[in-house]
Amino acid sequence: MAMVLGVDAGGTSTRAAVLSLEGEVVGRGLAGCGNPMAAGARVAFGNLRTAVEQALGAVDRSSVKGGVVGLAGSGLLREPSAMAAFAAVFSDLPVVPRAAGDVVVTFAAGTPAADGTVLVSGTGAIAAKIIDRAQGRLADGYGWLLGDEGSGFWLGRAAARVAVRELDAGTPGLLTRLVTEHLLPSSPSVVPRPPGDPATAALSDLPPADSAGAAHRDATGPGRVDLGGELVDRIAATVQSRPPLALAELAPLVSRAAADGDPAALSIVEAAAAKLARTASEVREPLDRSPIVLAGSVLTSGGPVQQAVRELLGRRWAAAPITVAKDGAGAAAWLAALDLLGPARAAALHSRFVG
């Protein structure tokens, strides 16, 4: 039975899958970062080999008739030494899988169409125009220092900013409580709970705000609350002691608080959606009717951000289908099968590969 290999090698993890030409999953593999630009070729291709070997398992290598690797940082393969190291990963296969840009594979994880737009918001954020299953114009993707607007990092940083400012002003809301509990799990509750919750009464006798606008209190026992200086300092110290991209961990808290109606969280969601829609507009023409694929953890996990982005994109491109990316490794395998099956047969099997 003929097989195809698909790999989705990203900055966080490398996922591999072996499927039959009918879309039946035969094996899967998982390893660490597969982006050679981020981790270096030795580490990235070592992880690539690990994931591929896991996926192949006991599969007869000679049955693998094609493969595609969606590779973040694929531009590095223009260097002969890097290409040689990449090819060495597949030395025991009858074919060397072709490398494709990660955005090409991500787009294919959402649609069998050859042309369209992919909008990604994970830890980072980027939009890409896809033309004949190849990468066209890009927008954003500049990294956390220069861009990635509307990304998980962007959302997390906005949440942390809200927390320190609300604590300093003595006006903490739900998002601030969630952020504080996440970053400082041993701290007391900092905002009122629903009526009847014992923690609510602890706030009834807070001292007046000082000249800086913050209310301070020593947290020395159950229910004791500190709104201001101490928690602000501890949050700032915690955030700055960790890798910057760790702020992306706070992104789900924004969605959680927004779903419960927290005004600050709702404002962050609205701003993030506007920035992501603007990024998409930089690569997409106003009358474009081709599919839009949403990808990355922020846009595939459902919730307020995805909903807000869908609404904005739907208003601007009402005739365009908007879909959510599914399995990237399966999509890479589908692209490999496309080369063998042809467009019509492959399109009919697309959902089996990516679902």
CSV table of N, CA, C and O in Angstrom, one decimal, residues 193-280:
chain,number,residue,atom,x,y,z
A,193,ARG,N,-15.5,38.5,44.5
A,193,ARG,CA,-16.2,37.4,43.9
A,193,ARG,C,-17.7,37.6,43.9
A,193,ARG,O,-18.2,38.7,44.3
A,194,PRO,N,-18.5,36.7,43.4
A,194,PRO,CA,-19.9,36.9,43.3
A,194,PRO,C,-20.5,37.0,44.8
A,194,PRO,O,-19.9,36.6,45.7
A,195,PRO,N,-21.7,37.7,44.9
A,195,PRO,CA,-22.3,37.9,46.2
A,195,PRO,C,-22.4,36.5,46.9
A,195,PRO,O,-22.8,35.5,46.4
A,196,GLY,N,-22.1,36.6,48.2
A,196,GLY,CA,-22.1,35.4,49.0
A,196,GLY,C,-20.8,34.6,49.1
A,196,GLY,O,-20.6,33.8,50.0
A,197,ASP,N,-19.9,35.0,48.2
A,197,ASP,CA,-18.5,34.4,48.3
A,197,ASP,C,-17.8,35.0,49.5
A,197,ASP,O,-17.8,36.2,49.6
A,198,PRO,N,-17.2,34.2,50.4
A,198,PRO,CA,-16.5,34.7,51.6
A,198,PRO,C,-15.4,35.7,51.2
A,198,PRO,O,-15.2,36.6,52.0
A,199,ALA,N,-14.8,35.6,50.0
A,199,ALA,CA,-13.8,36.5,49.7
A,199,ALA,C,-14.3,37.9,49.4
A,199,ALA,O,-13.6,38.9,49.5
A,200,THR,N,-15.6,38.0,49.1
A,200,THR,CA,-16.1,39.3,48.8
A,200,THR,C,-16.1,40.2,50.0
A,200,THR,O,-15.8,41.4,49.9
A,201,ALA,N,-16.4,39.7,51.2
A,201,ALA,CA,-16.5,40.5,52.4
A,201,ALA,C,-15.1,41.0,52.8
A,201,ALA,O,-15.0,42.1,53.4
A,202,ALA,N,-14.0,40.4,52.3
A,202,ALA,CA,-12.7,40.8,52.7
A,202,ALA,C,-12.4,42.2,52.1
A,202,ALA,O,-11.4,42.8,52.5
A,203,LEU,N,-13.1,42.6,51.1
A,203,LEU,CA,-12.9,43.9,50.4
A,203,LEU,C,-13.7,45.0,51.0
A,203,LEU,O,-13.5,46.2,50.6
A,204,SER,N,-14.6,44.7,51.9
A,204,SER,CA,-15.5,45.8,52.3
A,204,SER,C,-14.8,46.8,53.2
A,204,SER,O,-15.3,47.9,53.4
A,205,ASP,N,-13.7,46.5,53.9
A,205,ASP,CA,-13.1,47.4,54.8
A,205,ASP,C,-11.7,47.8,54.3
A,205,ASP,O,-10.8,48.1,55.1
A,206,LEU,N,-11.5,47.9,53.0
A,206,LEU,CA,-10.2,48.3,52.4
A,206,LEU,C,-10.0,49.8,52.9
A,206,LEU,O,-10.9,50.6,52.9
A,207,PRO,N,-8.7,50.1,53.1
A,207,PRO,CA,-8.3,51.5,53.5
A,207,PRO,C,-8.5,52.4,52.3
A,207,PRO,O,-8.5,51.9,51.1
A,208,PRO,N,-8.6,53.7,52.5
A,208,PRO,CA,-8.7,54.6,51.3
A,208,PRO,C,-7.5,54.6,50.5
A,208,PRO,O,-6.4,54.2,51.0
A,209,ALA,N,-7.6,54.9,49.2
A,209,ALA,CA,-6.4,55.0,48.3
A,209,ALA,C,-5.5,56.0,48.8
A,209,ALA,O,-5.8,57.1,49.4
A,210,ASP,N,-4.2,55.7,48.6
A,210,ASP,CA,-3.2,56.7,49.0
A,210,ASP,C,-3.0,57.7,47.9
A,210,ASP,O,-3.7,57.8,46.9
A,211,SER,N,-2.0,58.6,48.1
A,211,SER,CA,-1.8,59.7,47.1
A,211,SER,C,-1.5,59.2,45.7
A,211,SER,O,-1.7,60.0,44.8
A,212,ALA,N,-1.0,58.0,45.6
A,212,ALA,CA,-0.7,57.5,44.3
A,212,ALA,C,-1.9,56.8,43.6
A,212,ALA,O,-1.8,56.3,42.5
A,213,GLY,N,-3.0,56.8,44.3
A,213,GLY,CA,-4.2,56.2,43.8
A,213,GLY,C,-4.3,54.7,44.0
A,213,GLY,O,-5.1,54.1,43.4
A,214,ALA,N,-3.5,54.1,44.8
A,214,ALA,CA,-3.5,52.7,45.1
A,214,ALA,C,-3.8,52.4,46.5
A,214,ALA,O,-3.5,53.1,47.4
A,215,ALA,N,-4.6,51.4,46.7
A,215,ALA,CA,-4.9,50.9,48.0
A,215,ALA,C,-4.0,49.8,48.4
A,215,ALA,O,-3.8,48.9,47.6
A,216,HIS,N,-3.4,49.9,49.6
A,216,HIS,CA,-2.4,48.9,50.0
A,216,HIS,C,-2.8,48.2,51.3
A,216,HIS,O,-3.4,48.9,52.2
A,217,ARG,N,-2.5,46.9,51.4
A,217,ARG,CA,-2.8,46.2,52.6
A,217,ARG,C,-2.0,45.0,52.7
A,217,ARG,O,-1.7,44.3,51.7
A,218,ASP,N,-1.5,44.7,53.9
A,218,ASP,CA,-0.6,43.5,54.0
A,218,ASP,C,-1.5,42.3,53.9
A,218,ASP,O,-2.6,42.2,54.6
A,219,ALA,N,-1.0,41.3,53.2
A,219,ALA,CA,-1.8,40.0,53.0
A,219,ALA,C,-1.1,39.1,54.0
A,219,ALA,O,-0.1,38.4,53.7
A,220,THR,N,-1.7,38.9,55.2
A,220,THR,CA,-1.1,38.1,56.2
A,220,THR,C,-1.9,36.9,56.6
A,220,THR,O,-1.5,36.1,57.4
A,221,GLY,N,-3.1,36.7,56.0
A,221,GLY,CA,-3.9,35.6,56.3
A,221,GLY,C,-5.0,35.4,55.3
A,221,GLY,O,-5.1,36.1,54.4
A,222,PRO,N,-5.8,34.3,55.5
A,222,PRO,CA,-6.9,34.1,54.6
A,222,PRO,C,-7.8,35.3,54.4
A,222,PRO,O,-8.2,35.9,55.3
A,223,GLY,N,-8.0,35.6,53.1
A,223,GLY,CA,-8.9,36.7,52.8
A,223,GLY,C,-8.3,38.1,52.9
A,223,GLY,O,-8.9,39.1,52.6
A,224,ARG,N,-7.0,38.1,53.3
A,224,ARG,CA,-6.4,39.4,53.4
A,224,ARG,C,-6.0,39.8,52.0
A,224,ARG,O,-5.5,39.0,51.2
A,225,VAL,N,-6.1,41.1,51.6
A,225,VAL,CA,-6.0,41.5,50.3
A,225,VAL,C,-4.9,42.6,50.1
A,225,VAL,O,-4.8,43.5,51.0
A,226,ASP,N,-4.1,42.6,49.1
A,226,ASP,CA,-3.2,43.6,48.7
A,226,ASP,C,-3.5,44.1,47.3
A,226,ASP,O,-3.4,43.4,46.4
A,227,LEU,N,-4.0,45.4,47.3
A,227,LEU,CA,-4.3,46.0,46.0
A,227,LEU,C,-3.3,47.1,45.7
A,227,LEU,O,-3.5,48.2,46.2
A,228,GLY,N,-2.3,46.8,45.0
A,228,GLY,CA,-1.4,47.9,44.6
A,228,GLY,C,0.0,47.5,44.7
A,228,GLY,O,0.4,46.5,44.1
A,229,GLY,N,0.8,48.3,45.4
A,229,GLY,CA,2.3,48.2,45.3
A,229,GLY,C,2.9,46.9,45.3
A,229,GLY,O,3.7,46.5,44.5
A,230,GLU,N,2.6,46.1,46.4
A,230,GLU,CA,3.3,44.8,46.5
A,230,GLU,C,3.0,43.9,45.3
A,230,GLU,O,3.9,43.3,44.7
A,231,LEU,N,1.7,43.7,45.0
A,231,LEU,CA,1.4,42.8,43.9
A,231,LEU,C,1.9,43.3,42.5
A,231,LEU,O,2.4,42.6,41.7
A,232,VAL,N,1.9,44.6,42.3
A,232,VAL,CA,2.4,45.2,41.1
A,232,VAL,C,3.9,44.9,41.0
A,232,VAL,O,4.3,44.5,39.9
A,233,ASP,N,4.6,45.1,42.0
A,233,ASP,CA,6.0,44.8,42.0
A,233,ASP,C,6.3,43.4,41.7
A,233,ASP,O,7.2,43.0,40.9
A,234,ARG,N,5.5,42.5,42.4
A,234,ARG,CA,5.8,41.1,42.2
A,234,ARG,C,5.4,40.6,40.8
A,234,ARG,O,6.1,39.8,40.2
A,235,ILE,N,4.3,41.1,40.2
A,235,ILE,CA,3.9,40.8,38.9
A,235,ILE,C,5.0,41.3,37.9
A,235,ILE,O,5.4,40.5,37.0
A,236,ALA,N,5.4,42.5,38.1
A,236,ALA,CA,6.5,43.1,37.2
A,236,ALA,C,7.7,42.2,37.2
A,236,ALA,O,8.4,41.9,36.2
A,237,ALA,N,8.1,41.9,38.4
A,237,ALA,CA,9.4,41.1,38.6
A,237,ALA,C,9.2,39.7,38.0
A,237,ALA,O,10.1,39.2,37.3
A,238,THR,N,8.0,39.1,38.2
A,238,THR,CA,7.8,37.8,37.6
A,238,THR,C,7.8,37.8,36.1
A,238,THR,O,8.5,37.0,35.4
A,239,VAL,N,7.1,38.8,35.5
A,239,VAL,CA,7.1,38.9,34.0
A,239,VAL,C,8.5,39.1,33.5
A,239,VAL,O,8.9,38.5,32.5
A,240,GLN,N,9.2,40.0,34.1
A,240,GLN,CA,10.5,40.4,33.5
A,240,GLN,C,11.6,39.3,33.8
A,240,GLN,O,12.7,39.3,33.2
A,241,SER,N,11.3,38.4,34.7
A,241,SER,CA,12.3,37.3,34.9
A,241,SER,C,12.1,36.1,34.0
A,241,SER,O,13.0,35.2,34.0
A,242,ARG,N,11.0,36.1,33.2
A,242,ARG,CA,10.7,35.0,32.3
A,242,ARG,C,11.0,35.4,30.9
A,242,ARG,O,11.1,36.6,30.6
A,243,PRO,N,11.1,34.5,30.0
A,243,PRO,CA,11.3,34.8,28.5
A,243,PRO,C,10.1,35.6,28.1
A,243,PRO,O,8.9,35.3,28.5
A,244,PRO,N,10.3,36.7,27.3
A,244,PRO,CA,9.1,37.5,26.9
A,244,PRO,C,8.0,36.8,26.3
A,244,PRO,O,6.8,37.1,26.6
A,245,LEU,N,8.2,35.8,25.5
A,245,LEU,CA,7.1,35.1,24.8
A,245,LEU,C,6.3,34.2,25.8
A,245,LEU,O,5.2,33.8,25.4
A,246,ALA,N,6.8,34.1,27.0
A,246,ALA,CA,6.0,33.4,28.0
A,246,ALA,C,4.7,34.1,28.3
A,246,ALA,O,3.7,33.6,28.8
A,247,LEU,N,4.6,35.4,28.0
A,247,LEU,CA,3.4,36.2,28.2
A,247,LEU,C,2.2,35.6,27.4
A,247,LEU,O,1.1,35.9,27.7
A,248,ALA,N,2.5,34.9,26.3
A,248,ALA,CA,1.4,34.3,25.5
A,248,ALA,C,0.6,33.3,26.4
A,248,ALA,O,-0.6,33.1,26.0
A,249,GLU,N,1.1,32.9,27.5
A,249,GLU,CA,0.3,32.0,28.4
A,249,GLU,C,-0.9,32.7,28.9
A,249,GLU,O,-1.9,32.0,29.3
A,250,LEU,N,-0.9,34.0,28.9
A,250,LEU,CA,-2.0,34.8,29.5
A,250,LEU,C,-3.1,35.0,28.5
A,250,LEU,O,-4.2,35.4,28.8
A,251,ALA,N,-2.9,34.7,27.2
A,251,ALA,CA,-3.9,34.9,26.2
A,251,ALA,C,-5.2,34.2,26.4
A,251,ALA,O,-6.3,34.9,26.3
A,252,PRO,N,-5.2,33.0,26.8
A,252,PRO,CA,-6.5,32.3,27.1
A,252,PRO,C,-7.3,33.0,28.2
A,252,PRO,O,-8.5,32.9,28.3
A,253,LEU,N,-6.6,33.7,29.2
A,253,LEU,CA,-7.3,34.4,30.2
A,253,LEU,C,-8.0,35.6,29.7
A,253,LEU,O,-9.1,35.9,30.3
A,254,VAL,N,-7.5,36.2,28.7
A,254,VAL,CA,-8.3,37.3,28.0
A,254,VAL,C,-9.6,36.8,27.5
A,254,VAL,O,-10.6,37.4,27.7
A,255,SER,N,-9.5,35.7,26.8
A,255,SER,CA,-10.8,35.1,26.2
A,255,SER,C,-11.7,34.7,27.3
A,255,SER,O,-13.0,35.0,27.2
A,256,ARG,N,-11.2,34.1,28.4
A,256,ARG,CA,-12.1,33.7,29.5
A,256,ARG,C,-12.8,34.9,30.1
A,256,ARG,O,-14.0,34.9,30.4
A,257,ALA,N,-12.0,35.9,30.4
A,257,ALA,CA,-12.6,37.1,31.0
A,257,ALA,C,-13.5,37.8,30.1
A,257,ALA,O,-14.6,38.4,30.5
A,258,ALA,N,-13.2,37.9,28.8
A,258,ALA,CA,-14.1,38.6,27.9
A,258,ALA,C,-15.4,37.8,27.7
A,258,ALA,O,-16.5,38.4,27.6
A,259,ALA,N,-15.4,36.5,27.8
A,259,ALA,CA,-16.6,35.7,27.7
A,259,ALA,C,-17.5,36.0,28.9
A,259,ALA,O,-18.7,35.8,28.8
A,260,ASP,N,-16.9,36.4,30.0
A,260,ASP,CA,-17.7,36.7,31.2
A,260,ASP,C,-18.0,38.2,31.3
A,260,ASP,O,-18.5,38.7,32.3
A,261,GLY,N,-17.6,39.0,30.2
A,261,GLY,CA,-18.0,40.4,30.2
A,261,GLY,C,-17.1,41.4,30.8
A,261,GLY,O,-17.5,42.5,31.0
A,262,ASP,N,-15.9,41.0,31.1
A,262,ASP,CA,-14.9,41.9,31.7
A,262,ASP,C,-14.6,43.0,30.7
A,262,ASP,O,-14.2,42.8,29.6
A,263,PRO,N,-14.8,44.3,31.1
A,263,PRO,CA,-14.6,45.4,30.1
A,263,PRO,C,-13.2,45.5,29.6
A,263,PRO,O,-13.0,45.7,28.4
A,264,ALA,N,-12.2,45.3,30.4
A,264,ALA,CA,-10.9,45.4,29.9
A,264,ALA,C,-10.5,44.3,29.0
A,264,ALA,O,-9.9,44.5,27.9
A,265,ALA,N,-11.0,43.1,29.3
A,265,ALA,CA,-10.8,42.0,28.4
A,265,ALA,C,-11.5,42.2,27.0
A,265,ALA,O,-10.9,41.9,26.0
A,266,LEU,N,-12.7,42.7,27.1
A,266,LEU,CA,-13.5,42.9,25.9
A,266,LEU,C,-12.8,44.0,25.0
A,266,LEU,O,-12.7,43.9,23.8
A,267,SER,N,-12.2,45.0,25.6
A,267,SER,CA,-11.4,46.0,24.9
A,267,SER,C,-10.2,45.4,24.2
A,267,SER,O,-9.9,45.7,23.1
A,268,ILE,N,-9.5,44.5,24.9
A,268,ILE,CA,-8.3,43.9,24.3
A,268,ILE,C,-8.7,43.0,23.1
A,268,ILE,O,-8.1,43.0,22.1
A,269,VAL,N,-9.8,42.2,23.3
A,269,VAL,CA,-10.3,41.4,22.2
A,269,VAL,C,-10.6,42.2,21.0
A,269,VAL,O,-10.2,41.9,19.8
A,270,GLU,N,-11.3,43.3,21.2
A,270,GLU,CA,-11.7,44.2,20.1
A,270,GLU,C,-10.5,44.7,19.4
A,270,GLU,O,-10.4,44.8,18.1
A,271,ALA,N,-9.5,45.2,20.1
A,271,ALA,CA,-8.3,45.7,19.5
A,271,ALA,C,-7.5,44.6,18.8
A,271,ALA,O,-7.0,44.9,17.7
A,272,ALA,N,-7.4,43.5,19.4
A,272,ALA,CA,-6.7,42.4,18.7
A,272,ALA,C,-7.3,42.0,17.4
A,272,ALA,O,-6.6,41.8,16.4
A,273,ALA,N,-8.6,41.9,17.4
A,273,ALA,CA,-9.3,41.5,16.2
A,273,ALA,C,-9.1,42.6,15.1
A,273,ALA,O,-8.9,42.2,13.9
A,274,ALA,N,-9.2,43.8,15.5
A,274,ALA,CA,-9.0,44.9,14.5
A,274,ALA,C,-7.6,44.8,13.9
A,274,ALA,O,-7.4,45.0,12.7
A,275,LYS,N,-6.6,44.5,14.7
A,275,LYS,CA,-5.2,44.4,14.2
A,275,LYS,C,-5.0,43.2,13.3
A,275,LYS,O,-4.3,43.3,12.3
A,276,LEU,N,-5.6,42.1,13.7
A,276,LEU,CA,-5.5,40.9,12.8
A,276,LEU,C,-6.2,41.1,11.5
A,276,LEU,O,-5.7,40.7,10.4
A,277,ALA,N,-7.4,41.8,11.5
A,277,ALA,CA,-8.1,42.0,10.3
A,277,ALA,C,-7.3,43.0,9.4
A,277,ALA,O,-7.3,42.8,8.1
A,278,ARG,N,-6.7,43.9,10.0
A,278,ARG,CA,-5.9,44.9,9.2
A,278,ARG,C,-4.7,44.1,8.6
A,278,ARG,O,-4.3,44.4,7.4
A,279,THR,N,-4.1,43.2,9.3
A,279,THR,CA,-3.0,42.4,8.8
A,279,THR,C,-3.4,41.6,7.6
A,279,THR,O,-2.7,41.6,6.5
A,280,ALA,N,-4.6,41.0,7.7
A,280,ALA,CA,-5.1,40.3,6.5
A,280,ALA,C,-5.4,41.2,5.3
A,280,ALA,O,-5.1,40.8,4.2
